[in-house]
mmCIF file of C-alpha atoms in Angstrom:
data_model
loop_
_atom_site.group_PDB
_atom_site.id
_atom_site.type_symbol
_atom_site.label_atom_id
_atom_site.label_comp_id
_atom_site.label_asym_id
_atom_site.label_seq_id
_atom_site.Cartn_x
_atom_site.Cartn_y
_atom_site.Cartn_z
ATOM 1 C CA UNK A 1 1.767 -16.366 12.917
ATOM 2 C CA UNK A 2 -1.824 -14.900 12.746
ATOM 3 C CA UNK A 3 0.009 -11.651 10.545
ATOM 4 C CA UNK A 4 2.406 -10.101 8.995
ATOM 5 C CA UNK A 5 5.006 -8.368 11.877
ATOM 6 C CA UNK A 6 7.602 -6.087 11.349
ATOM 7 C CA UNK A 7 10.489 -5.006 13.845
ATOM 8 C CA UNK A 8 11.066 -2.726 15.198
ATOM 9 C CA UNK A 9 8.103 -0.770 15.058
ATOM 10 C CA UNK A 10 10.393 2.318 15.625
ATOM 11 C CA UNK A 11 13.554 3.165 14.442
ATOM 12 C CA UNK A 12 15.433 6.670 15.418
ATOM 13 C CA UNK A 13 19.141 6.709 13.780
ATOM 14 C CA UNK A 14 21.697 8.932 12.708
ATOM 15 C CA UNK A 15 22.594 10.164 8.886
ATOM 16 C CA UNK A 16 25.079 8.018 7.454
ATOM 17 C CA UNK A 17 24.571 4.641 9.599
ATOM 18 C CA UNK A 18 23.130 1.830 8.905
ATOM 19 C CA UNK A 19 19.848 0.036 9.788
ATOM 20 C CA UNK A 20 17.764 -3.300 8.985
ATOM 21 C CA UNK A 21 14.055 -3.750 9.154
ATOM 22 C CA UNK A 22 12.838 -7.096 9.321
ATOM 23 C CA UNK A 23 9.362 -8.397 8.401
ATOM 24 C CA UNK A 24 8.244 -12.009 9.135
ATOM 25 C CA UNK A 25 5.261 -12.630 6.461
ATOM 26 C CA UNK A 26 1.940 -15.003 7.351
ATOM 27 C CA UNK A 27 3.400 -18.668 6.611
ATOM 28 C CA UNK A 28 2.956 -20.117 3.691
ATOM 29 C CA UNK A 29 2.873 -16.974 1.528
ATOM 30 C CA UNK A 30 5.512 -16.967 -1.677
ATOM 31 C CA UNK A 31 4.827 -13.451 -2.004
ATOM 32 C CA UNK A 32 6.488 -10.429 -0.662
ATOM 33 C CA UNK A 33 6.374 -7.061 -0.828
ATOM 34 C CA UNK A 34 7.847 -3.818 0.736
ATOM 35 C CA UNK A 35 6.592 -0.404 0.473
ATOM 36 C CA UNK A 36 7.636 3.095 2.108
ATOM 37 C CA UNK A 37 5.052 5.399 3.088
ATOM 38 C CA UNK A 38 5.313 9.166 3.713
ATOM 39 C CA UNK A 39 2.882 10.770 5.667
ATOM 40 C CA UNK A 40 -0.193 11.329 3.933
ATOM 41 C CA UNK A 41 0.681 9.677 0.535
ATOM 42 C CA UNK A 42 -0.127 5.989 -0.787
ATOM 43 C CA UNK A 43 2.698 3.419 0.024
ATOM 44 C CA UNK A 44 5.480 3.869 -2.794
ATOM 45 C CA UNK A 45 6.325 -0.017 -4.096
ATOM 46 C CA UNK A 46 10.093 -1.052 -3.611
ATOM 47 C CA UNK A 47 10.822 -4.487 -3.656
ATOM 48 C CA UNK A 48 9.268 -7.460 -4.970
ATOM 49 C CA UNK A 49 9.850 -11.541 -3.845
ATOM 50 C CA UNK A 50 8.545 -14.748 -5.256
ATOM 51 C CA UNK A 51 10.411 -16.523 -2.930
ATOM 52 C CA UNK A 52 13.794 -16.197 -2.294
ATOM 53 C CA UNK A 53 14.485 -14.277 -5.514
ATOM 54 C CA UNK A 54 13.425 -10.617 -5.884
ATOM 55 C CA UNK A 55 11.537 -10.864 -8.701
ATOM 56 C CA UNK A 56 10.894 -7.182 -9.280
ATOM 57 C CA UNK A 57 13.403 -4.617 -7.637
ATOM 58 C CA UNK A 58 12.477 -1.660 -9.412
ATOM 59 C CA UNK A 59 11.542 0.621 -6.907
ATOM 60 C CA UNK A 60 14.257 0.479 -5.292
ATOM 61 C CA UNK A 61 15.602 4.085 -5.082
ATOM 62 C CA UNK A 62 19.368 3.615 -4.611
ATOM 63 C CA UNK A 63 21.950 1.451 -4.441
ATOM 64 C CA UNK A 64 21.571 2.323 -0.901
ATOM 65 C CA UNK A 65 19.082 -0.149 -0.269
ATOM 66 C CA UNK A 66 19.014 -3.422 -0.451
ATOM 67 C CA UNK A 67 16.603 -6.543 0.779
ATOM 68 C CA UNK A 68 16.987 -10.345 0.996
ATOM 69 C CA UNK A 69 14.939 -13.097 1.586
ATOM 70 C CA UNK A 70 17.020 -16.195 1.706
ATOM 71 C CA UNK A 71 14.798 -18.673 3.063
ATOM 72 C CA UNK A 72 11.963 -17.484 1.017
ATOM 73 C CA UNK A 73 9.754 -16.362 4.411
ATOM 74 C CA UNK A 74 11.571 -13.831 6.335
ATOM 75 C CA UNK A 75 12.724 -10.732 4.945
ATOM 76 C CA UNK A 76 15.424 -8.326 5.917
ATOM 77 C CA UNK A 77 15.411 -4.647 4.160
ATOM 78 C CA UNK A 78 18.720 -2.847 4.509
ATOM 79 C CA UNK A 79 19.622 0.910 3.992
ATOM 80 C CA UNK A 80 23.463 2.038 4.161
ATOM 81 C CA UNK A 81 24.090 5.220 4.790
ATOM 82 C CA UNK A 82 20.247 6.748 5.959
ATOM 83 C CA UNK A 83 19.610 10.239 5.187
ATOM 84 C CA UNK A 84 17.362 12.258 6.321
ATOM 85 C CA UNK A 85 15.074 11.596 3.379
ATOM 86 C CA UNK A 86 14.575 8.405 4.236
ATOM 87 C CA UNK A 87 12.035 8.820 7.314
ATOM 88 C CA UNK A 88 9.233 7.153 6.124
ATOM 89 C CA UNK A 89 7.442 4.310 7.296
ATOM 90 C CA UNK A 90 8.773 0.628 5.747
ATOM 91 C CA UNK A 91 5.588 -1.445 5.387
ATOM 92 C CA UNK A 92 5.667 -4.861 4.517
ATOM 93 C CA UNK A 93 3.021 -7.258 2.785
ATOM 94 C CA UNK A 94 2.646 -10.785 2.539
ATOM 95 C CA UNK A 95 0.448 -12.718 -0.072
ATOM 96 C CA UNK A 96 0.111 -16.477 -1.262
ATOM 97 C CA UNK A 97 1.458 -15.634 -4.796
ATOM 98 C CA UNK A 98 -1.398 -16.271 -7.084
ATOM 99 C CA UNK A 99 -0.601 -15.031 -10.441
ATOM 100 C CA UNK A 100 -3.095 -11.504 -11.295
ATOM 101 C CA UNK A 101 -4.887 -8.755 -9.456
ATOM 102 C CA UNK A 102 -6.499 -11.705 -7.158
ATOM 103 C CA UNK A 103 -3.800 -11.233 -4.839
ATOM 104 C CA UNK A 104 -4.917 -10.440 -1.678
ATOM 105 C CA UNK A 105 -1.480 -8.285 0.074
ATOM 106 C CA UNK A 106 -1.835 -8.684 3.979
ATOM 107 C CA UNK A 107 -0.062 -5.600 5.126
ATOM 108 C CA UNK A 108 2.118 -5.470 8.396
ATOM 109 C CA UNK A 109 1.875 -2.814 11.141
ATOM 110 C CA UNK A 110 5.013 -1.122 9.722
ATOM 111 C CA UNK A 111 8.678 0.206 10.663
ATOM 112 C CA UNK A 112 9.055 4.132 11.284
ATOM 113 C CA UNK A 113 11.972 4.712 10.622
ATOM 114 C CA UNK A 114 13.518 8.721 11.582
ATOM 115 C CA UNK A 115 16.550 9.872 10.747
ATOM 116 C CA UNK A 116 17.754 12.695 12.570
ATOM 117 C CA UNK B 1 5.132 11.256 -11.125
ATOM 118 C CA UNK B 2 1.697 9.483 -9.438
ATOM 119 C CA UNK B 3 0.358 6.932 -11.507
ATOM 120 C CA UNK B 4 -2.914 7.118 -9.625
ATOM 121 C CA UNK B 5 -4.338 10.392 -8.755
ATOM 122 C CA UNK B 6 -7.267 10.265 -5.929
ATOM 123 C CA UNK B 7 -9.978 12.818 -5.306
ATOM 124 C CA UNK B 8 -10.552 14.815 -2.699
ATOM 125 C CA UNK B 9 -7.420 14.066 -1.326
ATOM 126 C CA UNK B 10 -8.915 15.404 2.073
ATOM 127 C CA UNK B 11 -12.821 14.813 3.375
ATOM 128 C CA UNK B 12 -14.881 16.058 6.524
ATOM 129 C CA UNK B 13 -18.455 14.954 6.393
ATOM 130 C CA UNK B 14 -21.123 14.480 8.920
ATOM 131 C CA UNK B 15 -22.275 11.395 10.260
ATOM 132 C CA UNK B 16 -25.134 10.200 7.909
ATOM 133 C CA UNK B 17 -24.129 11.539 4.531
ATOM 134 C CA UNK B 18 -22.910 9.878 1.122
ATOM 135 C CA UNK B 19 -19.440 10.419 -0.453
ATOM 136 C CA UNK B 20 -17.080 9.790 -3.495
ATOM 137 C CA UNK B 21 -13.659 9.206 -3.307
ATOM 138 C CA UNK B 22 -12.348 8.869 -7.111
ATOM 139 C CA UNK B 23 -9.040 7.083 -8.484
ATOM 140 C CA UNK B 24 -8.005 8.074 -11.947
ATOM 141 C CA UNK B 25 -5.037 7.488 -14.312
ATOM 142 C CA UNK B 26 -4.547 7.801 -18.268
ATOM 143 C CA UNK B 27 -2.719 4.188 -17.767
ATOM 144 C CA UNK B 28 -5.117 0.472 -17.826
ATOM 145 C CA UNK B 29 -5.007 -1.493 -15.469
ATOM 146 C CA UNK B 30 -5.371 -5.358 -15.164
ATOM 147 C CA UNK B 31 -7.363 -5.186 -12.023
ATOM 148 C CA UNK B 32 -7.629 -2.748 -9.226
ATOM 149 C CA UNK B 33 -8.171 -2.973 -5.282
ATOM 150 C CA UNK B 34 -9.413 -0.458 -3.085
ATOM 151 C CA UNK B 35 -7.768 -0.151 0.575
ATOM 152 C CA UNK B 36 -8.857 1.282 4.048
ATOM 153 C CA UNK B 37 -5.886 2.398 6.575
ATOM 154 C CA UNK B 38 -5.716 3.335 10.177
ATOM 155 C CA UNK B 39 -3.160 5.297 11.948
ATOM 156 C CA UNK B 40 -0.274 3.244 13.042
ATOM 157 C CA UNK B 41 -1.612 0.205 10.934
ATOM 158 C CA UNK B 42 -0.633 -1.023 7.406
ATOM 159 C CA UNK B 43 -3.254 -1.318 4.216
ATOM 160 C CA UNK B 44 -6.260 -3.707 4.890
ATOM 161 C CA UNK B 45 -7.717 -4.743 1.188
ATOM 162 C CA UNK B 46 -11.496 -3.652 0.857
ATOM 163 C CA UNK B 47 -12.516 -5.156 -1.928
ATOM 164 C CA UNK B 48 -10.870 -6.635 -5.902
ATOM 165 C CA UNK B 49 -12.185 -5.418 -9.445
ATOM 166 C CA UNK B 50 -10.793 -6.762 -12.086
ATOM 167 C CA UNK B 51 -13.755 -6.262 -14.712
ATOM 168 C CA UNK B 52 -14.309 -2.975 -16.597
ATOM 169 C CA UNK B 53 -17.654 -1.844 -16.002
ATOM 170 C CA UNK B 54 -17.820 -4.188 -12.810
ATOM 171 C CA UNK B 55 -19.451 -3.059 -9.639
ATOM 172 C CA UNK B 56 -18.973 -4.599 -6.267
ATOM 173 C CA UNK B 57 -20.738 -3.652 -2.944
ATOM 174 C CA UNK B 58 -19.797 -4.247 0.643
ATOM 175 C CA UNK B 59 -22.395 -3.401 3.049
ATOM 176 C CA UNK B 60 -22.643 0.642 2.915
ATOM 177 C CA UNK B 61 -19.604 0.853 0.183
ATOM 178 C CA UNK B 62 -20.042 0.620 -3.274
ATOM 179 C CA UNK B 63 -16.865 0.275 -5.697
ATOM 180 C CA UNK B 64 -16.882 0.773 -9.774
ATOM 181 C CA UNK B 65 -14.135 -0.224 -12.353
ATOM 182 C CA UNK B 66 -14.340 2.528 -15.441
ATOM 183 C CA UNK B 67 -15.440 0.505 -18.659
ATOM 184 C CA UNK B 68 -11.527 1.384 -19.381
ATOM 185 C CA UNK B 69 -9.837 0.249 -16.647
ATOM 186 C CA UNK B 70 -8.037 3.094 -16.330
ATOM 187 C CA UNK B 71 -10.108 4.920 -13.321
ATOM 188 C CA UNK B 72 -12.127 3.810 -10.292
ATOM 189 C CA UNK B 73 -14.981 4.998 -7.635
ATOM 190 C CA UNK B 74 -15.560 4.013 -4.061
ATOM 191 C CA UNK B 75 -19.371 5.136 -2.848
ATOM 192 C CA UNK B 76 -20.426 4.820 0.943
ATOM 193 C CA UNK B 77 -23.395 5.607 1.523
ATOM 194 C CA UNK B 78 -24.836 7.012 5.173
ATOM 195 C CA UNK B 79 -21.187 7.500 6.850
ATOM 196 C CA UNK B 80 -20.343 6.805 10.242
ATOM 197 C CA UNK B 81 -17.481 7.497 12.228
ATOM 198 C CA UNK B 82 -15.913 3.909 11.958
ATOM 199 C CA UNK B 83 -15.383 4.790 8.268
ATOM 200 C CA UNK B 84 -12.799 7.267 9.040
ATOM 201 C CA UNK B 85 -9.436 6.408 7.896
ATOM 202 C CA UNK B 86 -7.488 6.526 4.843
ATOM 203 C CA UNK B 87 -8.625 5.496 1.881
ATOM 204 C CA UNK B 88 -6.025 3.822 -0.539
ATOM 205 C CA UNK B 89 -6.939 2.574 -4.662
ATOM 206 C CA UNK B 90 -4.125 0.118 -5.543
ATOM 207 C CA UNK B 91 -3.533 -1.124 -9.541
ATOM 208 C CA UNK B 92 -1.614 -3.828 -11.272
ATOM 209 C CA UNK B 93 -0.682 -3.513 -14.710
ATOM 210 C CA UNK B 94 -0.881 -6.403 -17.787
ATOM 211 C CA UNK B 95 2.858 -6.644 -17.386
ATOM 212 C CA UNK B 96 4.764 -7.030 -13.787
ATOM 213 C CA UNK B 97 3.770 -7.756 -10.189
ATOM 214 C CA UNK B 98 4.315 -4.207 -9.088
ATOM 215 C CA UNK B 99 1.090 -2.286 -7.513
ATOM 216 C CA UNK B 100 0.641 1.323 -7.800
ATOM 217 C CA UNK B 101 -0.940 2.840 -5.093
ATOM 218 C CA UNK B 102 -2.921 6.181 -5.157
ATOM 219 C CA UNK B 103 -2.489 9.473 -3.279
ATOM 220 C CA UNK B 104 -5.274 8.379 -1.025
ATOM 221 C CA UNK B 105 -8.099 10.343 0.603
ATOM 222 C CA UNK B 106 -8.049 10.896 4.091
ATOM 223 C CA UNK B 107 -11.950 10.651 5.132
ATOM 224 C CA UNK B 108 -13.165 12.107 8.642
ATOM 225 C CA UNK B 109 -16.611 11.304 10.205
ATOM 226 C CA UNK B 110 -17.955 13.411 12.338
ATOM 227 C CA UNK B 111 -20.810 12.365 14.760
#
């Protein structure tokens, strides 16, 4: 595709279910991140691919959430259990995996997720 | 803890004037980016240092890496309202593939 898309672009649930968010990244690109974003702050880095393997996981707050990527272009992230701190908004980015601070991450449109 | 404090973190200027938004940290950084946001829309990269001491302009915007690499300023010069947004500094460290992104600055235009 021309960009990065993640879906849904809304999500309303309630505490204690479950939810995916899905982002398909610009073909081609190895790389893959996701973020959350609270309003008004800078996205807060959770998960990192090089492929199919999460390569860095350490933002991941809880064992709550979890992401894969087993094809190594679509990615799924999954949260068990939402609470309520866990509105934010999920944003995804894509990049061609170029080793250093060359890499360009093209950012998708988002997931807000609420949960009530 | 933010790795990457920005200042102002809010800014309301009239059309026509020049501004700083500033990105600091006591950590170095391998290379930096600088980010502009719009509501409803994800991170769209600005511009790459990755030189301390480097400069880089973009039209009206001009960005600086600290001779340290640990801090970072974005200049525009003669705003206009299509420069409103949020403004986002983003860092990678020697080690790891993990960004940091600032607190941002929210910049408003005014006509």
């Amino acid at each position: 595709g021309a960009g990065v898309s993640q879906t849904p672009s809304n999500k309303v649930t309630e505490k204690g279910k479950y939810v995916e968010l899905r982002c398909d990244p610009i073909s081609g690109h190895t790389a893959l991140y996701w973020y959350r974003q609270s309003l008004g702050q800078g996205p807060e880095f959770l998960i990192y691919f090089q492929g199919t393997g999460a390569a860095d996981d350490s933002g991941l707050p809880n064992d709550r959430f979890f992401a894969v990527r087993p094809e190594g272009s679509v990615s799924t992230l999954k949260i068990q259990r939402t609470e309520r701190g866990d509105s934010a908004v999920y944003l995804c980015a894509s990049s061609s995996g170029l080793a250093g601070g060359q890499n360009e991450q093209f950012f998708g449109p988002g997931t807000r997720l609420t949960v009530l | 803890t933010q790795l990457l404090e920005q200042s102002p973190q809010f800014l309301s200027i009239q059309e026509g004037e020049n501004l700083t938004v500033y990105c600091n940290s006591s950590s170095v950084f391998s290379s930096l980016q600088w980010y502009r946001q719009e509501p409803g829309e994800g991170p769209v990269l600005l511009v790459t240092v990755v030189t301390g001491g480097e400069v880089k302009k973009l039209k009206r915007l001009t960005f600086q890496f600290g001779d340290a690499r640990k801090d970072s300023s974005l200049h525009i010069t003669a705003a206009q309202p299509g420069d409103t947004g949020l403004y986002l500094c983003a860092a990678l460290r020697y080690t790891g593939n993990q960004f940091y992104f600032g607190t941002g600055t929210s910049l408003t235009v005014i006509p």
